[in-house]
mmCIF file of C-alpha atoms and ligand atoms in Angstrom:
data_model
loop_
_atom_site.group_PDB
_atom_site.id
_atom_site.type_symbol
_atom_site.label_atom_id
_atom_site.label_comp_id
_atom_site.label_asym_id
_atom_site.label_seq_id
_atom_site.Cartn_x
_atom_site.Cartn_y
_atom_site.Cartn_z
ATOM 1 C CA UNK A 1 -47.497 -62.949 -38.595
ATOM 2 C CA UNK A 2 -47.609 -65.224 -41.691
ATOM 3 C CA UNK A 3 -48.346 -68.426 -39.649
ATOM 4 C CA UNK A 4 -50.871 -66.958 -37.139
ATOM 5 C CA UNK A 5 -52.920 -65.457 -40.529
ATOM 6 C CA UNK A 6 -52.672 -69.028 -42.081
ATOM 7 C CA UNK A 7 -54.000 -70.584 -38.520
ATOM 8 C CA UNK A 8 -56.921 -68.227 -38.435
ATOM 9 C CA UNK A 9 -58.176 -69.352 -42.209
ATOM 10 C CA UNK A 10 -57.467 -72.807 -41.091
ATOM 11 C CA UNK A 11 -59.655 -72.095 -38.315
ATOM 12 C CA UNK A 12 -62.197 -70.501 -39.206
ATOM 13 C CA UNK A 13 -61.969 -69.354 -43.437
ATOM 14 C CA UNK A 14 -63.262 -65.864 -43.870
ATOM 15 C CA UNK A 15 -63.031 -62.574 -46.198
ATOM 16 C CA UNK A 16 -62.333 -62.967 -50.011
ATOM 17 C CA UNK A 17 -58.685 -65.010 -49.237
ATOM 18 C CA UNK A 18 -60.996 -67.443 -46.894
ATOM 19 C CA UNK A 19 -64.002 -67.285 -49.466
ATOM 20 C CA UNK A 20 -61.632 -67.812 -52.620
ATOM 21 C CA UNK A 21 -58.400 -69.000 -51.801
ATOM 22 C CA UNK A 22 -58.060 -71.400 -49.177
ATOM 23 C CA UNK A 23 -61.655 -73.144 -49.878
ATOM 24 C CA UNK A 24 -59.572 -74.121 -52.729
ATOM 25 C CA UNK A 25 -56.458 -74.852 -50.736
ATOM 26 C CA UNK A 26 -58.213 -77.230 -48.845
ATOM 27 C CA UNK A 27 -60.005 -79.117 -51.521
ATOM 28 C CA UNK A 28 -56.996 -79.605 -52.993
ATOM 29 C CA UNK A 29 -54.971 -80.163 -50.271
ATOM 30 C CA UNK A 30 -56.849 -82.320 -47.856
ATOM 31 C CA UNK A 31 -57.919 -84.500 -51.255
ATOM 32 C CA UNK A 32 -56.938 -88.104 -49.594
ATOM 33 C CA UNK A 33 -57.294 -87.575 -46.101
ATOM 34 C CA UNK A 34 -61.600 -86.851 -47.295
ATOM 35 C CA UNK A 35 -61.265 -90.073 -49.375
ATOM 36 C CA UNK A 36 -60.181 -92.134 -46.466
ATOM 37 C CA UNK A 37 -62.737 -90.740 -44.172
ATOM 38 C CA UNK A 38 -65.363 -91.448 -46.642
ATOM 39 C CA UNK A 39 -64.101 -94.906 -47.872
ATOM 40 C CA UNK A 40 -64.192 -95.785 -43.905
ATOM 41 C CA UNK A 41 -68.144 -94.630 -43.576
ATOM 42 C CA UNK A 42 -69.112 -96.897 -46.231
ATOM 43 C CA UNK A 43 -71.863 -95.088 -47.587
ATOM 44 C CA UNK A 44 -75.179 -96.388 -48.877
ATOM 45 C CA UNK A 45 -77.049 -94.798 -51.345
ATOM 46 C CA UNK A 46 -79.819 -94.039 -48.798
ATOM 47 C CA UNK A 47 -77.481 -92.530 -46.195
ATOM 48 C CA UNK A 48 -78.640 -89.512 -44.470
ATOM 49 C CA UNK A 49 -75.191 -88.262 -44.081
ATOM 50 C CA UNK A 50 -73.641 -84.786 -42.534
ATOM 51 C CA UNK A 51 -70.176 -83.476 -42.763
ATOM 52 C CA UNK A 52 -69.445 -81.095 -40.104
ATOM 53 C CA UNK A 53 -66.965 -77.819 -40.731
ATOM 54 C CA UNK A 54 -67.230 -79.110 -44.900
ATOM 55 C CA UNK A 55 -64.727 -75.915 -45.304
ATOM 56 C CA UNK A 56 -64.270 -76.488 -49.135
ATOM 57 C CA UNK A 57 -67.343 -78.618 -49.723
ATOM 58 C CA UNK A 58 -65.248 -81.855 -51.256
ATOM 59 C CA UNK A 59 -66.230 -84.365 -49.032
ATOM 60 C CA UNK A 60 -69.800 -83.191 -50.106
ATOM 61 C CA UNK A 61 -69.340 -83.431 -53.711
ATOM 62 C CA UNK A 62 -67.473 -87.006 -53.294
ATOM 63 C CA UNK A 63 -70.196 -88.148 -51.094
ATOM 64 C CA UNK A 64 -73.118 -86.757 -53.627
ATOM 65 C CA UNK A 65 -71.549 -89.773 -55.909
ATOM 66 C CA UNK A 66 -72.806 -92.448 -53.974
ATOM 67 C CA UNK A 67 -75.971 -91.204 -51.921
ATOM 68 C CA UNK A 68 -78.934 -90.768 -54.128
ATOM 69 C CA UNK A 69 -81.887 -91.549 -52.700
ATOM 70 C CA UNK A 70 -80.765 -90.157 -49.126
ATOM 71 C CA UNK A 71 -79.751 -86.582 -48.327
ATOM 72 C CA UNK A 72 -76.670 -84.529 -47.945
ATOM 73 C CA UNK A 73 -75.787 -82.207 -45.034
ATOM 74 C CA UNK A 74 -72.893 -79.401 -44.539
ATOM 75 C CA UNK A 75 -72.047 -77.887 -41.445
ATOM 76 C CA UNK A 76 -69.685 -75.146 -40.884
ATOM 77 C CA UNK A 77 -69.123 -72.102 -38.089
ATOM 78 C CA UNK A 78 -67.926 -70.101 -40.694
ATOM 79 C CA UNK A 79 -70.410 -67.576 -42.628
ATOM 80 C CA UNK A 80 -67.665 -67.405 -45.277
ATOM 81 C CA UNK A 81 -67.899 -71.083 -46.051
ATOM 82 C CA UNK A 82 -71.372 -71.515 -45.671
ATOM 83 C CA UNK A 83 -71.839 -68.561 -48.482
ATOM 84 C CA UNK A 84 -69.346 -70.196 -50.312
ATOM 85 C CA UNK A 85 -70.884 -73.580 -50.326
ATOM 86 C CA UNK A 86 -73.943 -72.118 -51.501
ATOM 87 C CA UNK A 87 -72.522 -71.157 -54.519
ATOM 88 C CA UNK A 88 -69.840 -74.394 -55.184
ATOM 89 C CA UNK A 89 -72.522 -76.982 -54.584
ATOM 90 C CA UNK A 90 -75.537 -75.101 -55.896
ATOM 91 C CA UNK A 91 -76.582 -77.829 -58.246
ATOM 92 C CA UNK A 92 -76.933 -80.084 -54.993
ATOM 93 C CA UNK A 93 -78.662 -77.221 -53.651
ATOM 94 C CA UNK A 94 -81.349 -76.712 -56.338
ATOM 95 C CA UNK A 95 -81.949 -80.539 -56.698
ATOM 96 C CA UNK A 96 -82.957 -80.946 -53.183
ATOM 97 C CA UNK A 97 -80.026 -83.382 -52.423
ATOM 98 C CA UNK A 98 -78.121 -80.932 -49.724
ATOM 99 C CA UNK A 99 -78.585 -78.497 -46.971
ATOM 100 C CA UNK A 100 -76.073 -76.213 -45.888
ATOM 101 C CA UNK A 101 -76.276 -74.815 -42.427
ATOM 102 C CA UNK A 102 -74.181 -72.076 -40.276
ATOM 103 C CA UNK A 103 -73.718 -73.684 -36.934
ATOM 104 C CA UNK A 104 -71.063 -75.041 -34.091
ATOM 105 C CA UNK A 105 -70.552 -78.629 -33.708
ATOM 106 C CA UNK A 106 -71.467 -78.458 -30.153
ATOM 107 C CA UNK A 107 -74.910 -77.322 -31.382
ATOM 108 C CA UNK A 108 -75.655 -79.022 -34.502
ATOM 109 C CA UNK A 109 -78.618 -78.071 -35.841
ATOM 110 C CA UNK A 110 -80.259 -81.648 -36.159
ATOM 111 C CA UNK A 111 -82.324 -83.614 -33.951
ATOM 112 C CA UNK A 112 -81.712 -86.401 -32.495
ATOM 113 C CA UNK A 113 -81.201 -89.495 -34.430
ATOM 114 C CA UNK A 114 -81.509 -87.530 -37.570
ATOM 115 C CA UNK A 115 -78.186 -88.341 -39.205
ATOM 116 C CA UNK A 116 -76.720 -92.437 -40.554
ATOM 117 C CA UNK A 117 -73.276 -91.009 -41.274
ATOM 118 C CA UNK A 118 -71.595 -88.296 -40.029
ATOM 119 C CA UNK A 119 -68.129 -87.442 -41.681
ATOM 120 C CA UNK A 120 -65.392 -84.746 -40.217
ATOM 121 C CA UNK A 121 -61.709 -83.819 -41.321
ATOM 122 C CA UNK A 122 -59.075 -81.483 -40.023
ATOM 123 C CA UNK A 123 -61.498 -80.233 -37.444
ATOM 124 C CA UNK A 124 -61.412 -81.384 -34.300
ATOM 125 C CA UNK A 125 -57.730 -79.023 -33.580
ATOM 126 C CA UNK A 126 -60.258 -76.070 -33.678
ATOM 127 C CA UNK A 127 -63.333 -77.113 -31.362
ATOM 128 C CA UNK A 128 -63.418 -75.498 -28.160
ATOM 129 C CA UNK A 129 -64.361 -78.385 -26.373
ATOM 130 C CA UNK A 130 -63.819 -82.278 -27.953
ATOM 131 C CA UNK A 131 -65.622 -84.095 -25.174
ATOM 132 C CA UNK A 132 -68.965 -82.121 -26.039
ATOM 133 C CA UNK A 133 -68.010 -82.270 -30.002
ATOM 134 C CA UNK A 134 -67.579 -85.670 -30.065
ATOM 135 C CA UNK A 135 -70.572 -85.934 -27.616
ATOM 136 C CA UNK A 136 -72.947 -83.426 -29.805
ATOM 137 C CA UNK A 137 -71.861 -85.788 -32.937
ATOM 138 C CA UNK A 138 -73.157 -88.717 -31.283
ATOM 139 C CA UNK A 139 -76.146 -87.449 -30.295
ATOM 140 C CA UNK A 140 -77.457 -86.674 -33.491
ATOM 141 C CA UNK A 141 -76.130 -90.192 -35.532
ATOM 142 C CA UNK A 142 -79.101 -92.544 -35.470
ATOM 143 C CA UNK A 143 -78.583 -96.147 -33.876
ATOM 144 C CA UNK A 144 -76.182 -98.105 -36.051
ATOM 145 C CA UNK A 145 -75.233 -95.029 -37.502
ATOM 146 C CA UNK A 146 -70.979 -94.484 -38.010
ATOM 147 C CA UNK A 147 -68.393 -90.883 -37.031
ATOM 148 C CA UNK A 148 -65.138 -90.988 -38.873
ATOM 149 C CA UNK A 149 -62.833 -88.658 -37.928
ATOM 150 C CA UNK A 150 -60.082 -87.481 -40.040
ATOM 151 C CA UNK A 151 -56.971 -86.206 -38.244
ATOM 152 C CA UNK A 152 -53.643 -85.428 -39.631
ATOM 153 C CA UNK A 153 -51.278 -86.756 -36.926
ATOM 154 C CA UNK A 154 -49.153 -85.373 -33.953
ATOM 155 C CA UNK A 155 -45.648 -85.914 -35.872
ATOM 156 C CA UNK A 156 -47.046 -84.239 -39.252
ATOM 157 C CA UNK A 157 -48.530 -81.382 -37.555
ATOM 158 C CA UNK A 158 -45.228 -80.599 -36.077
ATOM 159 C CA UNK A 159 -43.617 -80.498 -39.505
ATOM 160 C CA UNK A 160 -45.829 -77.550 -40.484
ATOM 161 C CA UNK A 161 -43.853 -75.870 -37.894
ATOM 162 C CA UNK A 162 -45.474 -72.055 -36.616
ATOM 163 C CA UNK A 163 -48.411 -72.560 -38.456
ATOM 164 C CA UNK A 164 -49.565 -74.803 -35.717
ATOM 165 C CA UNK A 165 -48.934 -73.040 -32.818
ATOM 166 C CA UNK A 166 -51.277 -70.635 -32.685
ATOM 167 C CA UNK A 167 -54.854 -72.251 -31.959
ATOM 168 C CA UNK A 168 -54.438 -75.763 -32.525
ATOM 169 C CA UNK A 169 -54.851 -78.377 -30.239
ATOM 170 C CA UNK A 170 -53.543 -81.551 -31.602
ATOM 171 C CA UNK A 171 -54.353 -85.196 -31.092
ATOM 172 C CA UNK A 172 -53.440 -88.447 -31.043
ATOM 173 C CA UNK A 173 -56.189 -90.920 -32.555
ATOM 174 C CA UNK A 174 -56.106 -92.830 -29.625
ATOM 175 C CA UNK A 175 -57.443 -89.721 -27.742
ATOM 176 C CA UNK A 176 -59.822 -89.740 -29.802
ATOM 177 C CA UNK A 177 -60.432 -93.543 -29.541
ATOM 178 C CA UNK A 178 -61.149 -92.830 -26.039
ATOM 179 C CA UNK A 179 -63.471 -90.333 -26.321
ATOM 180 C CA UNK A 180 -65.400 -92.080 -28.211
ATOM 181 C CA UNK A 181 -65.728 -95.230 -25.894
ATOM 182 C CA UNK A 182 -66.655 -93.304 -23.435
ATOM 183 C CA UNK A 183 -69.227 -92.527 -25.092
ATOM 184 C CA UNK A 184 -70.572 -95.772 -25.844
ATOM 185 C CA UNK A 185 -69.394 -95.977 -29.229
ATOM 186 C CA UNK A 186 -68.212 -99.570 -30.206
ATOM 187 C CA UNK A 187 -65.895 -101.091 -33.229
ATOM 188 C CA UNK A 188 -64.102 -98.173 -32.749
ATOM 189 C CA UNK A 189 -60.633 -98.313 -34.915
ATOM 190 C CA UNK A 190 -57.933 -96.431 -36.371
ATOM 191 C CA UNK A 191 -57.077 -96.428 -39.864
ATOM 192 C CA UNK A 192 -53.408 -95.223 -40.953
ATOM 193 C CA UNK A 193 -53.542 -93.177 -44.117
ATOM 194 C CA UNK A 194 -50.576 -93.852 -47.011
ATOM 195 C CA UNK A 195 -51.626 -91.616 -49.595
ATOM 196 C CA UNK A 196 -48.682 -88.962 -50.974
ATOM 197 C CA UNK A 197 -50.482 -86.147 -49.370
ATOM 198 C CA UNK A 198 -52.288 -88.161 -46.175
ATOM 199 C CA UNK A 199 -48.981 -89.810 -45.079
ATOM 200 C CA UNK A 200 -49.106 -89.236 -41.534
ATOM 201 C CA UNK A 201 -52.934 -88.522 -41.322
ATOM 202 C CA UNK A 202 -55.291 -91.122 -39.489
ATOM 203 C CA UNK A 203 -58.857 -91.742 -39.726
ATOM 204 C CA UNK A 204 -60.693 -92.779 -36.571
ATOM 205 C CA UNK A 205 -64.095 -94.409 -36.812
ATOM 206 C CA UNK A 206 -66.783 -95.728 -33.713
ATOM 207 C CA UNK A 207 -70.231 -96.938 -34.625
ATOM 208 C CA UNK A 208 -73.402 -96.072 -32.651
ATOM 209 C CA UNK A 209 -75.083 -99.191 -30.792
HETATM 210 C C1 LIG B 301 -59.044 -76.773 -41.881
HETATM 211 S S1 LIG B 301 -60.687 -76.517 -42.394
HETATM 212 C C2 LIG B 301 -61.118 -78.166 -43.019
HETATM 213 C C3 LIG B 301 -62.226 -78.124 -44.033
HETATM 214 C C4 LIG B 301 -62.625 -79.484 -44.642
HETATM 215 N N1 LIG B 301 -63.233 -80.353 -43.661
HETATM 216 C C5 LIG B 301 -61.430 -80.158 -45.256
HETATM 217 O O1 LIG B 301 -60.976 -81.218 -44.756
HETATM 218 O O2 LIG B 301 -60.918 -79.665 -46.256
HETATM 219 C C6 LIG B 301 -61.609 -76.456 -40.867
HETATM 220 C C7 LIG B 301 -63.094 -76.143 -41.086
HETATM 221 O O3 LIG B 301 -63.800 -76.447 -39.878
HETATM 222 C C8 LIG B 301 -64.650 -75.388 -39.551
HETATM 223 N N2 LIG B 301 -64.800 -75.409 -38.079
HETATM 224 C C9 LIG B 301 -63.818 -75.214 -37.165
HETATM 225 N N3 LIG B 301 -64.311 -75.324 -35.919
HETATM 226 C C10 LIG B 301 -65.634 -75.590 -36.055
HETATM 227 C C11 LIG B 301 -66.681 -75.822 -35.118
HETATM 228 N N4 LIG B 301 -66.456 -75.736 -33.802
HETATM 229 N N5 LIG B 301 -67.922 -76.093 -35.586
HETATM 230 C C12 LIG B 301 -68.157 -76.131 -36.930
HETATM 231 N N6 LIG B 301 -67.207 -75.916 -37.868
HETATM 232 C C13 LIG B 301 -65.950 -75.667 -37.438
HETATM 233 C C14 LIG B 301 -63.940 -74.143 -40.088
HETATM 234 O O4 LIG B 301 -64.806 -73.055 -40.276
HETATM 235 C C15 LIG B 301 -63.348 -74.670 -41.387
HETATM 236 O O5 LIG B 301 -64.237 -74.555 -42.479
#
C-alpha cells in the first residue's frame, strides 16, 4: 500500500504530499544524479535548453547558473509540478529566463529544432512508450544539439525493493544506447555515476548530427 503510494508520486507528483513533500524529496534526493546529467550537456551560456518531467525544478535552478543569455525550459505531465514550479522558480519566471509548460514527452510542446540541450532524470521508468520519448526528444533538439539521460540503474532499482514494482519499467543504459542510435544519434556514451547518493545511477548522452 505504502510502496504503490510512493510509485504513484514518483510517477506522476500530485496533491499537497506531491506539491510539498516529495518535490522536496527529489531535489534532495536525486541532487548528484542532476549534476552528472548536467556536467555531461556541457552547457553554454547561450543554450536554449529544456528539462523534461523537471519534478522538483533543481536541474532548472543548477542550469539557470550557467545559461544567461539563452533560455530555460521545464516540462512536466504533472499539473502539481507545473503549479509548483511556478512558484519555486518564480524569479526565473518574472525575469523572462524560463517557461514552464504542462505536457507529455511524446508531445512536447516545442517545434522542431527549437531546443540545443535537452536534459532528463529518473524519467524514462514512467513513459508509456521510450521509442517515441526518445524519438519526440530528438525531434525537437536542433542539429548539434545533445539528450542526456539520467537513469538510476537495474541493480539499484532492485534495492528499493516494492517501491519499484508497481509502474516502473527499468533499463539498462545500453537500452537506451540503442535507442538512441537508432535514431541517428552519434557519440553516444555512458557515463557511470560515483557520487554517495548516484552510486549505481548512469547518465547516457547521444548528440544530434
Ligand atoms: C521521479 S520524478 C523526477 C523529477 C526530476 N527530474 C528529478 O530528477 O528529481 C519523475 C517526474 O517525471 C514526470 N513525468 C513522468 N512521466 C512523464 C511523461 N511521460 N512526460 C512528462 N513528464 C513525465 C513526473 O510528473 C515527475 O515530475
Amino acid at each position: 500500500m505504502l510502496a504503490r503510494f510512493i510509485a504513484r508520486q514518483l510517477a506522476d507528483p500530485q496533491g499537497l504530499f506531491g506539491r510539498t513533500v516529495m518535490v522536496r524529496l527529489l531535489n534532495r534526493g536525486n541532487d548528484e544524479l542532476i549534476s552528472g546529467t548536467l556536467s555531461a550537456l556541457d552547457l553554454d551560456p547561450a543554450d536554449r535548453f529544456l528539462d523534461v518531467g523537471f519534478g522538483g525544478g533543481a536541474m532548472i535552478e543548477k542550469a539557470a547558473r550557467v545559461i544567461e543569455r539563452g533560455k530555460l525550459h521545464g516540462v512536466d505531465r504533472s499539473a502539481d509540478v507545473v503549479a509548483e514550479g511556478r512558484r519555486y522558480l518564480r524569479d526565473l519566471l518574472h525575469a523572462g529566463q524560463l517557461e514552464l509548460k504542462r505536457g507529455d514527452v511524446q508531445d512536447l510542446p516545442f517545434e522542431d529544432g527549437a531546443i540545443d540541450k535537452l536534459g532528463t532524470t529518473n524519467t524514462v521508468y514512467f513513459w508509456d512508450d521510450l521509442d517515441a520519448g526518445l524519438s519526440e526528444c530528438i525531434r525537437v533538439l536542433a542539429p548539434n544539439g545533445r539528450l542526456a539521460i539520467g537513469i538510476t540503474g537495474p541493480d539499484k532499482m532492485h534495492d528499493f525493493g516494492d517501491v519499484t514494482q508497481h509502474g516502473f519499467t527499468i533499463y539498462r543504459p545500453d537500452e537506451l544506447v540503442a535507442v538512441l542510435q537508432r535514431h541517428g544519434m552519434v557519440n553516444t556514451r555512458v557515463a557511470i555515476q560515483y557520487g554517495r547518493t548516484s552510486f549505481g545511477d548512469y547518465v547516457v548522452t547521444g548528440d544530434k548530427p
